[in-house]
Amino acid sequence: MTDLSRRADGDDAPNGTTTDGTANNGTTTDGTATDGITTDGTTAESDRATSGQGDSAASDAGPVDRTPGHTGAGDDGVATPGRPRARRLLAATVTALAAALVLVALVAPSDVNGFSPGAFLRIPVEGLVAVALLLVLPARPRRAVATILGALLGLVLVLKVADLGFSLVLDRPFDLIADWTFLGAGAEFLSESYGPAAEVGAVALAVVAVLAVPLLVTLSARRLARVVAGNRVVSARATTALAAAWVVCAVLGAQIVPGVPVAADTVAAGLYDRARQVRAGLNDQETLNTQLAGDPFQNVPGDELLTALRGKDVLFTFVESYGRVALEDPDLAPEVDAVLDEGTRQLRAAGYGSRSAFLTSSTTGGGSWLAHATLMSGIRADNQLRYTNLVRSDHLTLNGAFKRAGWRTTLVMPALTRAWPEADFFSPDQVYGVKELGYRGPLFSFSSPPDQYTLSTFQRRERGPGHAPVMAEIPLLSSHIPWTPVPPLVDWDDVGDGSVYKGTARADRAKEGTREAYRQSVVYTLRTLISYVQRYGDENLVLVFLGDHQPARAVTGEGAGKDVPITVVAKDPAVLDRIAGWGWQDGLNPDPQAPVWPMESFRDRFLHAFGPKSTTHS
């Protein structure tokens, strides 16, 4: 009698008679040869192993139920007589879902720009190679290979999801070497903007996804490997046909969606790009050292720096998310342009001149500190690794140049709540964080005080009667995402400790986080800056205000670029005469034809313009 505890893999059951009286040696009890045809009509494998170890789909699935009325071969999506209809439907559904998940992992785009139904109508060459490999492997190696390929493909899908998030916010892919710090910064942003519960929930969801996605893709790959092995002839023919179609489509450059070739190699191309990215990251310190070695100002004595600005208070104010889109988008520009144009007239009437242009930021959508470091250092910091390496150096920043030349230097950081070691790189005499600013009013966007309070406190602490010339770097955060309602401007004498803002927040919370809320917040900050100059400006004030980066893609749309406006305001005409050779436009509002510089070029041009021998730096 047959040992029913033996594995019924469907490849090579022991010689003898099955429980239903059917011989399993290739001949039925009535003497009719089976010719390798299974009970469900599928072609059996031809490479039977004489040792009793099979090589079929069922070998991966364990023992098969031999009870009367059940002749199935496992939950592999293959319909067999006797299996309940619901179970067959469930098995087919699970197999289809597994195939869909693997296809998504293979061909899903890594950029939100590429997402469309047509992006998935592609033939992935990596999938064809994997099927061909699985077809020629015996059972045990096949299971191992399917597991390894599934796990790797699951990790690829996790990276694609990370790329999608980064492309949506920062308009670039996730950097394996440089971007891990952004994950912590994102969690901190959620906590400060929406509360600790939002941070904990997002982190928990991310951890579950990182663990679950590779597991699900691995299980899906193993299931599909069983289906392929259980339908060897059909799988081989389909793979051959699809491979031929892939070659034809590749040669012809066939596309269903413009820019998306049907012949896909996204996984291979993505892995190649990752390898180049990792290599560049590992070599970043060497690249940076080369750039630092060529700094013409590193060893210039203080008495030869910034001689044309002696006695001036110079403020570099970054307007959060103030991008070119605010001046040119049809829905945003009318009010923003009106504020800038009216501000130009008001300041001109008060004796101030201004010049404006554009800088191309090193980041977009977020990562403000990268833009701050780029402008101040003259070195392009476009990822976290470069930023980290840069702030560990002794490179001369604009802040450091002013300090070397005798200015008192300050950093005003209205969202700084903890120790910030990299502040030493910017050489401040004083750092104003949340504690030092002493705000007592309600918090607004990004859990920070209104920009009017930030400027008022700086004015009171640093520009009082008889003060020494001061250079300040001040990020203004009222236009920081999530763009909550902003308070109205109040009389500068009433700002005080911020209590005046209690009850002043607008009630239109429905607009929070929208393009309209973004526009309102930018308008608020620009009006605040213009009002500050009108109230506290004098012959010795030089104000440089600029955007740090464009807002998120939800505001800019596609293809917006990284340009941000920059403006220099001064009452002393000699200051603007020094930058006459820059070709910047008159007023606070640069038009689309205004000059565009890389943000990293500003430091050298500024130091050249205001040095003892003003030169045009091209």
XYZ file of C-alpha atoms in Angstrom:
618
model
C 0.000 0.000 0.000
C 1.262 3.454 -0.875
C 2.730 5.500 1.990
C 0.302 8.419 2.210
C 2.802 10.446 4.239
C 5.029 10.823 1.150
C 5.014 14.267 -0.555
C 2.623 14.311 -3.488
C 4.583 16.906 -5.507
C 3.113 15.939 -8.831
C 6.601 15.366 -10.234
C 7.396 11.809 -9.284
C 5.101 10.017 -6.875
C 6.325 6.550 -5.801
C 5.565 3.682 -8.143
C 2.423 1.856 -7.242
C -1.252 2.614 -7.156
C -2.816 5.850 -5.921
C -5.684 5.983 -3.497
C -8.179 6.165 -6.321
C -6.790 3.088 -8.028
C -4.833 4.949 -10.677
C -1.315 3.778 -11.383
C 1.254 6.565 -11.219
C 3.967 5.021 -13.383
C 2.652 6.521 -16.570
C -0.110 3.915 -17.105
C -3.631 3.955 -15.764
C -5.303 0.891 -14.282
C -7.025 0.254 -17.556
C -3.708 0.174 -19.356
C -4.025 3.591 -20.986
C -0.824 5.619 -20.974
C -1.158 9.062 -19.424
C 1.539 10.479 -21.754
C 2.479 13.027 -19.083
C -0.974 14.656 -18.950
C -2.242 15.572 -15.485
C -5.843 15.306 -14.340
C -6.444 19.025 -14.913
C -5.272 19.027 -18.499
C -1.966 20.796 -17.910
C 1.225 19.330 -19.338
C 3.316 17.552 -16.741
C 7.028 18.192 -16.481
C 9.293 16.024 -18.625
C 12.386 16.202 -16.432
C 11.304 13.692 -13.796
C 13.877 12.942 -11.123
C 14.269 9.218 -10.443
C 15.123 9.908 -6.790
C 11.504 10.674 -5.908
C 12.108 14.447 -5.637
C 9.739 16.302 -7.947
C 10.070 19.599 -9.795
C 6.551 20.858 -10.110
C 4.506 23.632 -8.669
C 3.180 21.424 -5.899
C 6.670 20.730 -4.588
C 6.655 24.239 -3.180
C 3.251 23.901 -1.652
C 3.700 20.856 0.610
C 1.488 17.735 0.842
C -1.662 17.712 -1.266
C -5.016 16.809 0.200
C -5.903 13.306 -1.011
C -9.329 13.112 0.577
C -12.172 11.969 -1.680
C -13.431 14.665 -3.972
C -10.208 16.712 -3.888
C -7.651 16.355 -6.666
C -6.184 19.892 -6.610
C -2.508 20.673 -6.940
C -2.277 23.483 -4.373
C -3.330 27.120 -4.297
C -1.431 28.142 -7.413
C -4.281 29.503 -9.396
C -4.625 26.359 -11.585
C -8.190 25.106 -11.736
C -8.603 21.377 -11.031
C -11.678 19.138 -11.083
C -13.150 18.548 -7.677
C -11.928 21.802 -6.137
C -14.768 23.965 -4.820
C -15.556 26.827 -7.183
C -15.066 29.500 -4.473
C -11.658 28.162 -3.602
C -10.582 28.083 -7.235
C -11.772 31.666 -7.665
C -9.931 32.762 -4.525
C -6.715 31.070 -5.683
C -6.964 32.705 -9.105
C -7.606 36.101 -7.504
C -4.618 35.794 -5.183
C -2.403 34.803 -8.113
C -3.632 37.762 -10.153
C -2.935 40.121 -7.260
C 0.536 38.639 -6.858
C 1.224 39.174 -10.552
C -0.063 42.759 -10.339
C 2.147 43.551 -7.344
C 5.239 42.156 -9.059
C 4.400 44.088 -12.232
C 4.026 47.306 -10.239
C 7.399 46.706 -8.601
C 8.973 46.133 -12.020
C 7.544 49.002 -14.063
C 6.135 51.626 -11.663
C 7.721 55.048 -12.299
C 9.826 56.681 -9.592
C 8.569 60.184 -10.358
C 5.036 61.473 -9.965
C 5.356 63.040 -13.410
C 5.372 59.572 -14.939
C 2.263 58.233 -13.257
C -0.544 57.285 -15.630
C -2.343 54.046 -16.553
C -0.181 53.801 -19.674
C 2.957 53.740 -17.545
C 2.083 50.175 -16.550
C 1.429 48.931 -20.107
C 5.039 47.877 -20.503
C 7.095 44.714 -20.896
C 9.699 44.465 -18.136
C 12.837 42.749 -19.386
C 13.851 41.890 -15.830
C 10.642 39.898 -15.396
C 11.287 37.922 -18.584
C 14.809 37.060 -17.466
C 13.529 35.976 -14.056
C 10.871 33.675 -15.573
C 13.420 32.117 -17.920
C 15.717 31.452 -14.977
C 12.960 29.912 -12.883
C 11.940 27.616 -15.737
C 15.333 25.907 -15.898
C 15.951 25.535 -12.177
C 15.062 22.460 -10.080
C 12.581 22.864 -7.259
C 14.810 23.752 -4.318
C 17.051 26.242 -6.155
C 13.942 27.694 -7.778
C 12.385 28.409 -4.391
C 15.588 30.013 -3.134
C 16.011 32.148 -6.249
C 12.352 33.236 -6.185
C 12.741 34.254 -2.554
C 15.907 36.265 -3.212
C 14.515 37.955 -6.321
C 11.259 38.748 -4.522
C 13.046 40.287 -1.556
C 15.271 42.418 -3.805
C 12.299 43.512 -5.885
C 10.460 44.405 -2.678
C 13.329 46.654 -1.650
C 13.281 48.228 -5.111
C 9.584 48.997 -4.627
C 10.293 50.600 -1.237
C 12.913 52.821 -2.879
C 10.469 53.720 -5.634
C 7.925 54.817 -3.031
C 10.639 56.922 -1.358
C 11.493 58.402 -4.765
C 7.851 59.285 -5.322
C 7.668 61.118 -2.016
C 10.870 63.024 -2.674
C 9.853 63.868 -6.241
C 6.506 65.169 -5.010
C 8.056 67.478 -2.415
C 11.693 68.050 -3.446
C 11.414 67.331 -7.181
C 14.252 64.782 -7.126
C 14.754 61.098 -6.207
C 15.740 59.807 -2.784
C 19.510 59.699 -2.254
C 20.627 56.485 -0.563
C 23.735 58.088 0.886
C 22.674 61.626 1.651
C 18.970 61.787 2.461
C 18.457 59.786 5.650
C 18.492 62.993 7.681
C 15.414 64.158 5.766
C 13.439 61.337 7.370
C 14.123 62.756 10.826
C 13.447 66.273 9.594
C 10.126 65.114 8.151
C 9.112 63.518 11.443
C 10.052 66.706 13.292
C 8.031 68.782 10.824
C 4.953 66.621 11.432
C 5.354 66.929 15.187
C 5.779 70.703 15.128
C 3.037 71.321 12.561
C 0.398 68.717 13.502
C 1.397 67.399 16.922
C 3.260 64.359 18.353
C 0.431 61.977 17.445
C 0.896 62.732 13.751
C 4.630 62.049 14.045
C 4.133 58.738 15.855
C 1.442 57.614 13.407
C 3.523 58.487 10.354
C 6.631 56.763 11.715
C 4.636 53.639 12.625
C 3.041 53.543 9.174
C 6.430 53.959 7.495
C 7.972 51.128 9.544
C 5.075 48.791 8.762
C 5.303 49.631 5.053
C 9.070 49.088 4.923
C 8.638 45.651 6.482
C 5.411 44.612 4.751
C 6.188 45.607 1.163
C 9.289 43.390 0.722
C 7.478 40.514 2.457
C 4.424 40.763 0.209
C 6.530 41.021 -2.942
C 8.592 38.003 -1.836
C 5.483 35.901 -1.220
C 4.078 37.021 -4.562
C 7.276 36.040 -6.373
C 7.252 32.583 -4.763
C 3.629 32.032 -5.740
C 4.272 33.064 -9.337
C 7.295 30.746 -9.413
C 4.997 27.824 -8.510
C 2.536 28.806 -11.218
C 5.328 29.059 -13.797
C 6.700 25.631 -12.849
C 3.236 24.072 -12.892
C 2.550 25.447 -16.381
C 6.004 25.040 -17.880
C 5.139 24.830 -21.576
C 2.666 27.706 -21.522
C 5.090 29.838 -19.481
C 7.987 29.131 -21.843
C 5.947 30.020 -24.910
C 4.592 33.209 -23.349
C 8.046 34.297 -22.218
C 9.503 33.683 -25.666
C 6.741 35.695 -27.329
C 7.073 38.580 -24.889
C 10.859 38.586 -25.249
C 10.501 38.884 -29.017
C 7.977 41.699 -28.542
C 10.361 43.462 -26.149
C 13.187 43.357 -28.697
C 10.934 44.703 -31.469
C 9.594 47.488 -29.243
C 13.109 48.381 -28.115
C 14.377 48.603 -31.687
C 11.378 50.655 -32.849
C 11.222 52.782 -29.699
C 7.533 51.925 -29.334
C 5.580 54.047 -26.837
C 1.974 53.937 -25.724
C 2.456 56.981 -23.503
C 4.843 59.666 -24.848
C 8.212 59.327 -23.200
C 7.448 55.899 -21.729
C 8.906 53.057 -23.859
C 7.004 49.786 -23.945
C 10.311 47.900 -23.686
C 10.974 48.571 -20.014
C 14.239 48.203 -18.132
C 13.371 50.448 -15.194
C 14.781 48.170 -12.493
C 18.140 47.681 -14.216
C 18.396 51.378 -15.085
C 17.380 52.332 -11.561
C 20.004 50.093 -9.991
C 22.640 51.573 -12.296
C 21.626 55.089 -11.281
C 21.732 54.074 -7.616
C 25.237 52.724 -8.056
C 26.376 56.009 -9.631
C 24.621 57.940 -6.861
C 26.351 55.920 -4.147
C 29.719 56.323 -5.841
C 29.250 60.092 -6.097
C 28.256 60.221 -2.435
C 31.315 58.277 -1.342
C 33.527 60.650 -3.355
C 31.784 63.822 -2.188
C 34.377 64.793 0.396
C 37.144 64.653 -2.191
C 35.062 66.712 -4.635
C 34.285 69.282 -1.944
C 37.923 69.558 -0.898
C 38.829 70.457 -4.473
C 36.236 73.239 -4.500
C 37.289 74.577 -1.111
C 40.945 74.714 -2.132
C 40.132 77.241 -4.855
C 38.434 79.836 -2.596
C 39.951 83.278 -3.430
C 38.654 84.851 -0.191
C 39.639 82.221 2.363
C 42.730 84.083 3.583
C 41.821 87.697 2.790
C 42.440 89.946 5.842
C 39.403 91.507 7.491
C 40.434 95.058 6.660
C 40.212 94.175 2.958
C 36.736 92.654 3.140
C 33.435 94.506 2.641
C 35.053 97.944 2.827
C 32.184 99.571 0.902
C 29.693 98.534 3.592
C 31.489 99.888 6.654
C 29.008 101.145 9.222
C 26.018 99.482 7.560
C 23.554 97.053 9.122
C 23.255 94.252 6.552
C 20.296 91.869 6.836
C 19.995 88.696 4.773
C 16.373 87.558 5.118
C 15.168 84.313 3.580
C 11.454 84.288 2.770
C 10.356 80.675 3.123
C 9.101 79.071 -0.126
C 9.190 82.414 -1.979
C 9.751 81.102 -5.480
C 9.478 82.355 -9.023
C 6.018 80.778 -9.202
C 4.716 83.457 -6.816
C 5.563 86.147 -9.400
C 4.457 84.365 -12.550
C 1.654 81.901 -11.824
C -1.666 83.336 -13.113
C -3.476 82.492 -9.868
C -0.771 83.741 -7.519
C 1.010 86.573 -9.283
C -1.643 89.328 -9.455
C -1.692 90.022 -5.722
C 1.995 89.246 -5.117
C 3.066 91.486 -8.004
C 0.757 94.227 -6.775
C 2.341 94.142 -3.310
C 5.860 94.316 -4.773
C 5.011 97.079 -7.230
C 3.291 99.150 -4.568
C 6.205 98.509 -2.213
C 8.626 99.761 -4.864
C 6.660 103.023 -5.130
C 6.413 103.432 -1.362
C 10.104 102.826 -0.726
C 11.161 105.019 -3.639
C 9.058 107.832 -2.226
C 10.882 107.370 1.087
C 14.280 107.602 -0.623
C 15.114 103.898 -1.013
C 16.350 102.192 -4.133
C 16.168 98.484 -4.937
C 17.476 96.008 -7.494
C 16.091 92.523 -8.199
C 16.903 89.357 -10.128
C 16.672 85.563 -9.702
C 18.909 82.909 -8.184
C 18.674 79.203 -8.965
C 18.388 77.513 -5.587
C 20.132 74.269 -4.690
C 16.840 72.748 -3.556
C 13.111 72.968 -4.157
C 10.027 72.192 -2.104
C 12.001 71.869 1.151
C 15.461 71.566 2.651
C 15.777 75.269 3.404
C 19.075 74.785 5.228
C 20.640 73.614 1.963
C 19.779 76.934 0.326
C 20.990 78.931 3.333
C 24.356 77.161 3.266
C 24.625 77.532 -0.516
C 24.066 81.295 -0.493
C 26.302 81.983 2.483
C 29.175 79.680 1.510
C 29.310 79.995 -2.269
C 29.368 76.180 -2.432
C 26.383 74.343 -3.891
C 24.851 72.225 -1.114
C 22.155 70.239 -2.890
C 22.013 67.199 -0.603
C 22.462 66.400 3.062
C 25.835 64.713 2.667
C 27.308 67.775 0.955
C 25.794 69.984 3.647
C 27.266 67.836 6.422
C 30.711 67.810 4.847
C 30.550 71.550 4.190
C 29.592 72.621 7.722
C 32.449 70.522 9.122
C 34.957 72.579 7.136
C 36.541 75.945 7.966
C 35.319 77.501 4.717
C 34.644 81.249 4.811
C 30.958 82.145 4.692
C 29.445 85.580 4.179
C 28.671 85.522 7.899
C 32.311 84.779 8.641
C 33.509 87.473 6.242
C 31.415 90.105 8.016
C 32.678 88.922 11.387
C 36.297 88.979 10.197
C 35.712 92.524 8.913
C 34.469 93.720 12.324
C 30.671 93.327 12.225
C 28.625 91.825 15.023
C 26.986 88.732 13.455
C 23.685 87.148 14.436
C 21.524 84.216 13.391
C 17.800 84.588 14.067
C 16.173 81.137 13.968
C 12.487 81.339 14.978
C 11.984 77.552 14.803
C 15.202 76.484 16.569
C 14.284 74.483 19.651
C 17.474 72.527 20.384
C 21.249 72.699 20.201
C 22.523 73.377 16.693
C 26.224 72.478 16.454
C 26.599 73.544 12.811
C 25.898 77.135 13.852
C 29.656 77.416 14.470
C 30.210 77.120 10.711
C 28.387 80.445 10.231
C 30.456 82.214 12.942
C 27.629 84.016 14.809
C 28.189 86.159 17.865
C 24.587 85.476 18.840
C 21.995 82.859 17.935
C 18.343 83.659 18.611
C 16.298 80.488 18.896
C 12.802 80.007 20.257
C 13.935 80.518 23.838
C 15.904 83.675 23.092
C 13.094 85.235 21.052
C 10.738 84.928 24.043
C 7.505 84.736 22.067
C 4.322 84.611 24.197
C 1.634 84.598 21.532
C -0.117 81.799 19.607
C 1.939 79.737 17.181
C 1.254 79.927 13.479
C 2.748 78.100 10.477
C 5.370 75.465 11.358
C 4.744 76.293 15.035
C 6.623 79.585 14.749
C 5.898 83.220 15.634
C 4.701 85.622 12.922
C 7.433 87.226 10.847
C 6.547 90.669 12.180
C 7.366 89.483 15.699
C 10.680 87.976 14.557
C 11.782 91.228 12.911
C 10.497 93.351 15.795
C 12.449 91.338 18.353
C 15.602 91.476 16.249
C 15.214 95.233 15.903
C 14.783 95.689 19.651
C 17.690 93.430 20.589
C 20.250 94.345 17.910
C 19.464 97.717 16.321
C 18.760 99.911 19.300
C 20.313 103.377 19.763
C 24.111 103.349 19.627
C 24.374 99.744 18.438
C 27.426 98.408 16.639
C 27.035 97.552 12.930
C 25.310 94.188 12.711
C 25.053 91.519 10.048
C 22.098 89.154 10.463
C 20.803 86.047 8.740
C 17.056 85.721 9.361
C 14.775 82.984 7.991
C 11.162 84.199 7.933
C 8.783 81.259 8.358
C 5.218 82.548 8.063
C 5.120 81.183 4.503
C 6.347 77.736 5.562
C 4.189 74.758 4.636
C 1.488 73.826 5.798
C 0.515 77.463 5.113
C -1.813 78.177 7.956
C -3.755 81.443 8.232
C -1.524 84.405 9.068
C -2.293 87.310 11.378
C -2.804 90.854 10.141
C 0.003 93.398 10.404
C -0.205 95.371 13.640
C 1.446 98.609 14.705
C 5.133 97.895 15.382
C 4.855 99.550 18.793
C 2.153 97.031 19.759
C 4.032 93.832 18.882
C 5.568 93.447 22.351
C 5.962 89.837 23.493
C 3.465 88.554 20.927
C 0.401 88.526 23.176
C -1.200 90.982 20.758
C -1.681 88.118 18.304
C -4.020 86.174 20.565
C -7.356 85.910 18.808
C -6.038 87.429 15.566
C -5.699 84.207 13.534
C -8.131 84.097 10.673
C -11.078 81.763 10.851
C -10.838 80.447 7.279
C -9.119 77.192 8.275
C -10.627 75.517 5.234
C -7.916 77.165 3.133
C -5.063 75.736 5.234
C -2.407 74.070 3.093
C -3.881 75.338 -0.198
C -2.406 77.495 -2.956
C -4.574 80.340 -1.692
C -3.097 80.006 1.809
C 0.396 79.958 0.278
C -0.321 83.174 -1.624
C -1.688 84.879 1.488
C 1.354 83.911 3.553
C 3.848 85.184 0.958
C 1.928 88.452 0.657
C 1.998 88.798 4.463
C 5.783 88.362 4.668
C 6.487 90.754 1.782
C 4.255 93.418 3.328
C 6.011 92.875 6.657
C 9.455 93.431 5.095
C 8.325 96.583 3.266
C 6.741 97.898 6.452
C 9.928 97.122 8.430
C 12.039 99.194 6.027
C 9.529 102.064 6.179
C 9.567 102.029 9.988
C 13.161 101.148 10.870
C 15.155 101.874 7.735
C 17.837 104.565 7.581
C 20.975 105.476 5.658
C 22.787 102.521 7.187
C 20.272 99.745 6.465
C 20.988 97.303 3.637
C 18.317 94.637 3.247
C 18.805 91.578 1.063
C 15.688 89.437 0.881
C 15.218 86.315 -1.229
C 13.390 83.032 -1.429
C 15.113 79.925 -0.153
C 13.381 77.619 -2.630
C 10.250 77.129 -4.674
C 7.195 75.761 -2.830
C 6.104 72.145 -3.150
C 4.865 70.760 -6.465
C 1.272 71.039 -5.260
C 1.722 74.797 -5.748
C 4.207 75.007 -8.607
C 2.868 72.251 -10.851
C 5.239 70.454 -13.204
C 8.477 71.802 -14.607
C 8.623 74.937 -12.461
C 12.390 74.939 -11.967
C 14.322 76.143 -8.909
C 14.510 79.912 -9.431
C 13.801 82.266 -6.510
C 13.600 86.073 -6.494
C 16.288 88.133 -4.767
C 16.255 91.866 -3.992
C 18.723 94.367 -2.514
C 17.227 97.446 -0.796
C 19.278 100.422 0.379
C 18.852 104.140 1.014
C 22.490 105.014 0.393
C 22.839 105.246 -3.422
C 26.511 104.275 -3.168
C 25.434 100.758 -2.175
C 23.388 100.219 -5.320
C 26.082 101.868 -7.436
C 28.398 99.071 -6.368
C 26.102 96.473 -7.982
C 25.200 98.463 -11.074
C 27.297 96.107 -13.173
C 25.190 93.145 -12.168
C 22.438 94.130 -14.597
C 19.696 93.586 -12.021
C 16.350 95.276 -12.604
C 15.086 98.294 -10.760
C 12.455 97.689 -8.094
C 11.311 94.823 -5.880
C 9.653 92.813 -8.648
C 11.927 91.162 -11.260
C 10.199 90.325 -14.534
C 10.754 87.063 -16.453
C 13.717 88.560 -18.369
C 15.682 89.444 -15.217
C 19.165 87.903 -14.828
C 19.366 84.409 -13.327
C 22.458 83.346 -11.362
C 23.313 80.087 -9.635
C 22.722 80.678 -5.934
C 26.257 79.535 -5.135
C 27.719 82.382 -7.226
C 26.254 85.105 -4.979
C 28.891 85.063 -2.209
C 31.844 85.742 -4.504
C 29.988 88.407 -6.499
C 28.901 90.132 -3.296
C 32.407 90.112 -1.788
C 33.886 91.367 -5.063
C 31.314 94.154 -5.369
C 31.813 95.500 -1.860
C 35.553 94.899 -1.535
C 38.209 97.605 -1.742
C 38.486 97.175 -5.505
C 35.063 96.580 -6.961
C 35.231 94.258 -9.963
C 32.700 92.673 -12.240
C 32.610 88.960 -11.538
C 31.346 86.988 -14.514
